[in-house]
Amino acid sequence: GEKIQKTLSLVPSVKAPVHKGQVLGKLTLEQGGRVIAEIDIVAACDAERLSYGGILSRILRFGLMRG
């Protein structure tokens, strides 16, 4: 059969906090020019807004882990 085309469309801008189940985009599957499925991309868990200290902490942790 024909290949399935996958298109991922994300919300242009997401502001924290993000809540579990919040729609962040959509995955569209097409075959032969026909949409065969549309699947919402949703947040798996809540994500709070980071403070400057939280951002700095993550940057330092990431930098230390890389080497």
N, CA, C and O atoms as a GROMACS GRO file, in nm:
protein
  268
    1GLY      N    1   0.082  -0.119   0.000
    1GLY     CA    2   0.000   0.000   0.000
    1GLY      C    3   0.086   0.126   0.000
    1GLY      O    4   0.209   0.121   0.006
    2GLU      N    5   0.018   0.234  -0.006
    2GLU     CA    6   0.085   0.364  -0.005
    2GLU      C    7   0.140   0.395   0.133
    2GLU      O    8   0.089   0.350   0.235
    3LYS      N    9   0.247   0.475   0.133
    3LYS     CA   10   0.307   0.516   0.259
    3LYS      C   11   0.212   0.609   0.336
    3LYS      O   12   0.131   0.680   0.277
    4ILE      N   13   0.224   0.604   0.467
    4ILE     CA   14   0.146   0.693   0.552
    4ILE      C   15   0.229   0.818   0.578
    4ILE      O   16   0.344   0.810   0.622
    5GLN      N   17   0.171   0.934   0.550
    5GLN     CA   18   0.235   1.062   0.575
    5GLN      C   19   0.198   1.107   0.716
    5GLN      O   20   0.082   1.101   0.756
    6LYS      N   21   0.298   1.153   0.791
    6LYS     CA   22   0.274   1.201   0.928
    6LYS      C   23   0.304   1.350   0.934
    6LYS      O   24   0.410   1.394   0.888
    7THR      N   25   0.211   1.426   0.991
    7THR     CA   26   0.232   1.570   1.009
    7THR      C   27   0.206   1.605   1.154
    7THR      O   28   0.100   1.576   1.209
    8LEU      N   29   0.306   1.668   1.217
    8LEU     CA   30   0.293   1.710   1.356
    8LEU      C   31   0.275   1.861   1.359
    8LEU      O   32   0.361   1.935   1.311
    9SER      N   33   0.164   1.907   1.414
    9SER     CA   34   0.136   2.050   1.428
    9SER      C   35   0.132   2.081   1.576
    9SER      O   36   0.050   2.025   1.650
   10LEU      N   37   0.220   2.171   1.620
   10LEU     CA   38   0.225   2.207   1.762
   10LEU      C   39   0.164   2.345   1.782
   10LEU      O   40   0.167   2.430   1.693
   11VAL      N   41   0.109   2.368   1.901
   11VAL     CA   42   0.057   2.498   1.938
   11VAL      C   43   0.174   2.596   1.926
   11VAL      O   44   0.283   2.566   1.975
   12PRO      N   45   0.154   2.713   1.864
   12PRO     CA   46   0.265   2.806   1.842
   12PRO      C   47   0.335   2.852   1.970
   12PRO      O   48   0.456   2.872   1.970
   13SER      N   49   0.261   2.868   2.076
   13SER     CA   50   0.320   2.918   2.200
   13SER      C   51   0.248   2.856   2.318
   13SER      O   52   0.125   2.862   2.327
   14VAL      N   53   0.324   2.797   2.409
   14VAL     CA   54   0.266   2.737   2.529
   14VAL      C   55   0.325   2.810   2.649
   14VAL      O   56   0.447   2.821   2.663
   15LYS      N   57   0.238   2.858   2.735
   15LYS     CA   58   0.284   2.929   2.855
   15LYS      C   59   0.256   2.844   2.978
   15LYS      O   60   0.151   2.782   2.990
   16ALA      N   61   0.354   2.844   3.068
   16ALA     CA   62   0.339   2.770   3.194
   16ALA      C   63   0.243   2.847   3.284
   16ALA      O   64   0.233   2.969   3.274
   17PRO      N   65   0.174   2.779   3.369
   17PRO     CA   66   0.182   2.634   3.389
   17PRO      C   67   0.106   2.557   3.281
   17PRO      O   68   0.008   2.606   3.225
   18VAL      N   69   0.153   2.437   3.254
   18VAL     CA   70   0.086   2.345   3.163
   18VAL      C   71   0.020   2.239   3.250
   18VAL      O   72   0.079   2.189   3.346
   19HIS      N   73  -0.104   2.205   3.216
   19HIS     CA   74  -0.179   2.110   3.296
   19HIS      C   75  -0.190   1.975   3.225
   19HIS      O   76  -0.202   1.968   3.102
   20LYS      N   77  -0.185   1.869   3.303
   20LYS     CA   78  -0.199   1.734   3.250
   20LYS      C   79  -0.324   1.727   3.162
   20LYS      O   80  -0.432   1.770   3.203
   21GLY      N   81  -0.308   1.674   3.042
   21GLY     CA   82  -0.420   1.662   2.950
   21GLY      C   83  -0.438   1.781   2.858
   21GLY      O   84  -0.520   1.776   2.766
   22GLN      N   85  -0.363   1.889   2.881
   22GLN     CA   86  -0.373   2.008   2.797
   22GLN      C   87  -0.326   1.975   2.656
   22GLN      O   88  -0.220   1.914   2.639
   23VAL      N   89  -0.403   2.013   2.555
   23VAL     CA   90  -0.368   1.985   2.416
   23VAL      C   91  -0.254   2.077   2.373
   23VAL      O   92  -0.264   2.199   2.383
   24LEU      N   93  -0.145   2.016   2.326
   24LEU     CA   94  -0.026   2.090   2.284
   24LEU      C   95  -0.004   2.084   2.134
   24LEU      O   96   0.083   2.153   2.080
   25GLY      N   97  -0.083   2.001   2.067
   25GLY     CA   98  -0.069   1.989   1.922
   25GLY      C   99  -0.153   1.875   1.869
   25GLY      O  100  -0.238   1.820   1.939
   26LYS      N  101  -0.126   1.840   1.743
   26LYS     CA  102  -0.203   1.734   1.678
   26LYS      C  103  -0.114   1.659   1.580
   26LYS      O  104  -0.035   1.719   1.507
   27LEU      N  105  -0.127   1.527   1.578
   27LEU     CA  106  -0.059   1.442   1.481
   27LEU      C  107  -0.163   1.398   1.380
   27LEU      O  108  -0.265   1.337   1.416
   28THR      N  109  -0.138   1.428   1.252
   28THR     CA  110  -0.230   1.390   1.146
   28THR      C  111  -0.164   1.282   1.061
   28THR      O  112  -0.049   1.297   1.019
   29LEU      N  113  -0.237   1.175   1.035
   29LEU     CA  114  -0.188   1.066   0.950
   29LEU      C  115  -0.271   1.064   0.822
   29LEU      O  116  -0.394   1.062   0.826
   30GLU      N  117  -0.200   1.066   0.709
   30GLU     CA  118  -0.267   1.065   0.579
   30GLU      C  119  -0.212   0.952   0.493
   30GLU      O  120  -0.093   0.920   0.499
   31GLN      N  121  -0.300   0.894   0.413
   31GLN     CA  122  -0.259   0.790   0.319
   31GLN      C  123  -0.334   0.814   0.189
   31GLN      O  124  -0.457   0.819   0.188
   32GLY      N  125  -0.261   0.829   0.081
   32GLY     CA  126  -0.324   0.854  -0.048
   32GLY      C  127  -0.401   0.985  -0.052
   32GLY      O  128  -0.502   0.995  -0.121
   33GLY      N  129  -0.352   1.086   0.022
   33GLY     CA  130  -0.418   1.215   0.024
   33GLY      C  131  -0.543   1.221   0.110
   33GLY      O  132  -0.613   1.322   0.112
   34ARG      N  133  -0.571   1.114   0.183
   34ARG     CA  134  -0.690   1.107   0.269
   34ARG      C  135  -0.647   1.098   0.415
   34ARG      O  136  -0.561   1.018   0.451
   35VAL      N  137  -0.708   1.182   0.500
   35VAL     CA  138  -0.677   1.178   0.643
   35VAL      C  139  -0.736   1.050   0.700
   35VAL      O  140  -0.856   1.025   0.690
   36ILE      N  141  -0.649   0.968   0.761
   36ILE     CA  142  -0.696   0.843   0.820
   36ILE      C  143  -0.702   0.849   0.972
   36ILE      O  144  -0.768   0.768   1.036
   37ALA      N  145  -0.632   0.950   1.032
   37ALA     CA  146  -0.638   0.965   1.178
   37ALA      C  147  -0.585   1.103   1.217
   37ALA      O  148  -0.494   1.157   1.156
   38GLU      N  149  -0.646   1.157   1.322
   38GLU     CA  150  -0.596   1.279   1.385
   38GLU      C  151  -0.590   1.251   1.534
   38GLU      O  152  -0.689   1.211   1.596
   39ILE      N  153  -0.472   1.273   1.591
   39ILE     CA  154  -0.449   1.238   1.732
   39ILE      C  155  -0.400   1.363   1.805
   39ILE      O  156  -0.302   1.425   1.765
   40ASP      N  157  -0.470   1.400   1.912
   40ASP     CA  158  -0.426   1.512   1.993
   40ASP      C  159  -0.298   1.476   2.066
   40ASP      O  160  -0.285   1.365   2.118
   41ILE      N  161  -0.203   1.570   2.071
   41ILE     CA  162  -0.081   1.556   2.151
   41ILE      C  163  -0.110   1.632   2.281
   41ILE      O  164  -0.134   1.752   2.280
   42VAL      N  165  -0.106   1.559   2.392
   42VAL     CA  166  -0.143   1.620   2.521
   42VAL      C  167  -0.029   1.608   2.622
   42VAL      O  168   0.056   1.518   2.612
   43ALA      N  169  -0.028   1.699   2.718
   43ALA     CA  170   0.072   1.695   2.824
   43ALA      C  171   0.049   1.573   2.912
   43ALA      O  172  -0.064   1.547   2.953
   44ALA      N  173   0.155   1.500   2.939
   44ALA     CA  174   0.144   1.379   3.022
   44ALA      C  175   0.133   1.412   3.171
   44ALA      O  176   0.082   1.332   3.249
   45CYS      N  177   0.182   1.530   3.208
   45CYS     CA  178   0.177   1.569   3.350
   45CYS      C  179   0.176   1.721   3.361
   45CYS      O  180   0.200   1.791   3.263
   46ASP      N  181   0.149   1.771   3.479
   46ASP     CA  182   0.152   1.914   3.505
   46ASP      C  183   0.296   1.963   3.499
   46ASP      O  184   0.389   1.891   3.536
   47ALA      N  185   0.315   2.086   3.453
   47ALA     CA  186   0.447   2.149   3.452
   47ALA      C  187   0.430   2.293   3.500
   47ALA      O  188   0.365   2.374   3.434
   48GLU      N  189   0.488   2.322   3.614
   48GLU     CA  190   0.478   2.456   3.671
   48GLU      C  191   0.576   2.550   3.602
   48GLU      O  192   0.671   2.507   3.536
   49ARG      N  193   0.551   2.676   3.617
   49ARG     CA  194   0.643   2.776   3.564
   49ARG      C  195   0.770   2.776   3.649
   49ARG      O  196   0.764   2.772   3.772
   50LEU      N  197   0.885   2.780   3.583
   50LEU     CA  198   1.013   2.780   3.655
   50LEU      C  199   1.050   2.921   3.699
   50LEU      O  200   1.023   3.019   3.628
   51SER      N  201   1.110   2.930   3.814
   51SER     CA  202   1.167   3.056   3.860
   51SER      C  203   1.306   3.070   3.798
   51SER      O  204   1.357   2.975   3.738
   52TYR      N  205   1.368   3.187   3.812
   52TYR     CA  206   1.505   3.204   3.762
   52TYR      C  207   1.600   3.106   3.830
   52TYR      O  208   1.688   3.050   3.765
   53GLY      N  209   1.581   3.084   3.960
   53GLY     CA  210   1.665   2.988   4.032
   53GLY      C  211   1.648   2.847   3.978
   53GLY      O  212   1.746   2.773   3.964
   54GLY      N  213   1.525   2.810   3.946
   54GLY     CA  214   1.498   2.677   3.889
   54GLY      C  215   1.562   2.660   3.753
   54GLY      O  216   1.613   2.553   3.720
   55ILE      N  217   1.558   2.766   3.672
   55ILE     CA  218   1.621   2.761   3.540
   55ILE      C  219   1.773   2.747   3.554
   55ILE      O  220   1.834   2.664   3.487
   56LEU      N  221   1.833   2.827   3.642
   56LEU     CA  222   1.977   2.821   3.664
   56LEU      C  223   2.019   2.682   3.714
   56LEU      O  224   2.120   2.628   3.670
   57SER      N  225   1.939   2.627   3.805
   57SER     CA  226   1.967   2.494   3.858
   57SER      C  227   1.967   2.389   3.747
   57SER      O  228   2.056   2.303   3.743
   58ARG      N  229   1.870   2.396   3.657
   58ARG     CA  230   1.864   2.299   3.547
   58ARG      C  231   1.981   2.316   3.451
   58ARG      O  232   2.038   2.218   3.402
   59ILE      N  233   2.017   2.441   3.424
   59ILE     CA  234   2.131   2.466   3.335
   59ILE      C  235   2.259   2.408   3.395
   59ILE      O  236   2.335   2.340   3.326
   60LEU      N  237   2.281   2.433   3.523
   60LEU     CA  238   2.401   2.382   3.589
   60LEU      C  239   2.402   2.230   3.592
   60LEU      O  240   2.504   2.168   3.566
   61ARG      N  241   2.287   2.170   3.625
   61ARG     CA  242   2.278   2.024   3.630
   61ARG      C  243   2.306   1.964   3.492
   61ARG      O  244   2.381   1.867   3.481
   62PHE      N  245   2.248   2.023   3.388
   62PHE     CA  246   2.267   1.973   3.252
   62PHE      C  247   2.414   1.986   3.212
   62PHE      O  248   2.472   1.894   3.154
   63GLY      N  249   2.474   2.102   3.244
   63GLY     CA  250   2.615   2.125   3.212
   63GLY      C  251   2.707   2.028   3.283
   63GLY      O  252   2.804   1.979   3.224
   64LEU      N  253   2.679   2.000   3.410
   64LEU     CA  254   2.761   1.907   3.487
   64LEU      C  255   2.747   1.764   3.436
   64LEU      O  256   2.843   1.688   3.438
   65MET      N  257   2.626   1.728   3.390
   65MET     CA  258   2.602   1.592   3.341
   65MET      C  259   2.672   1.569   3.208
   65MET      O  260   2.711   1.456   3.177
   66ARG      N  261   2.689   1.674   3.130
   66ARG     CA  262   2.751   1.660   2.997
   66ARG      C  263   2.902   1.654   3.005
   66ARG      O  264   2.970   1.613   2.910
   67GLY      N  265   2.953   1.693   3.118
   67GLY     CA  266   3.089   1.668   3.126
   67GLY      C  267   3.192   1.760   3.162
   67GLY      O  268   3.310   1.723   3.165
   0.00000   0.00000   0.00000
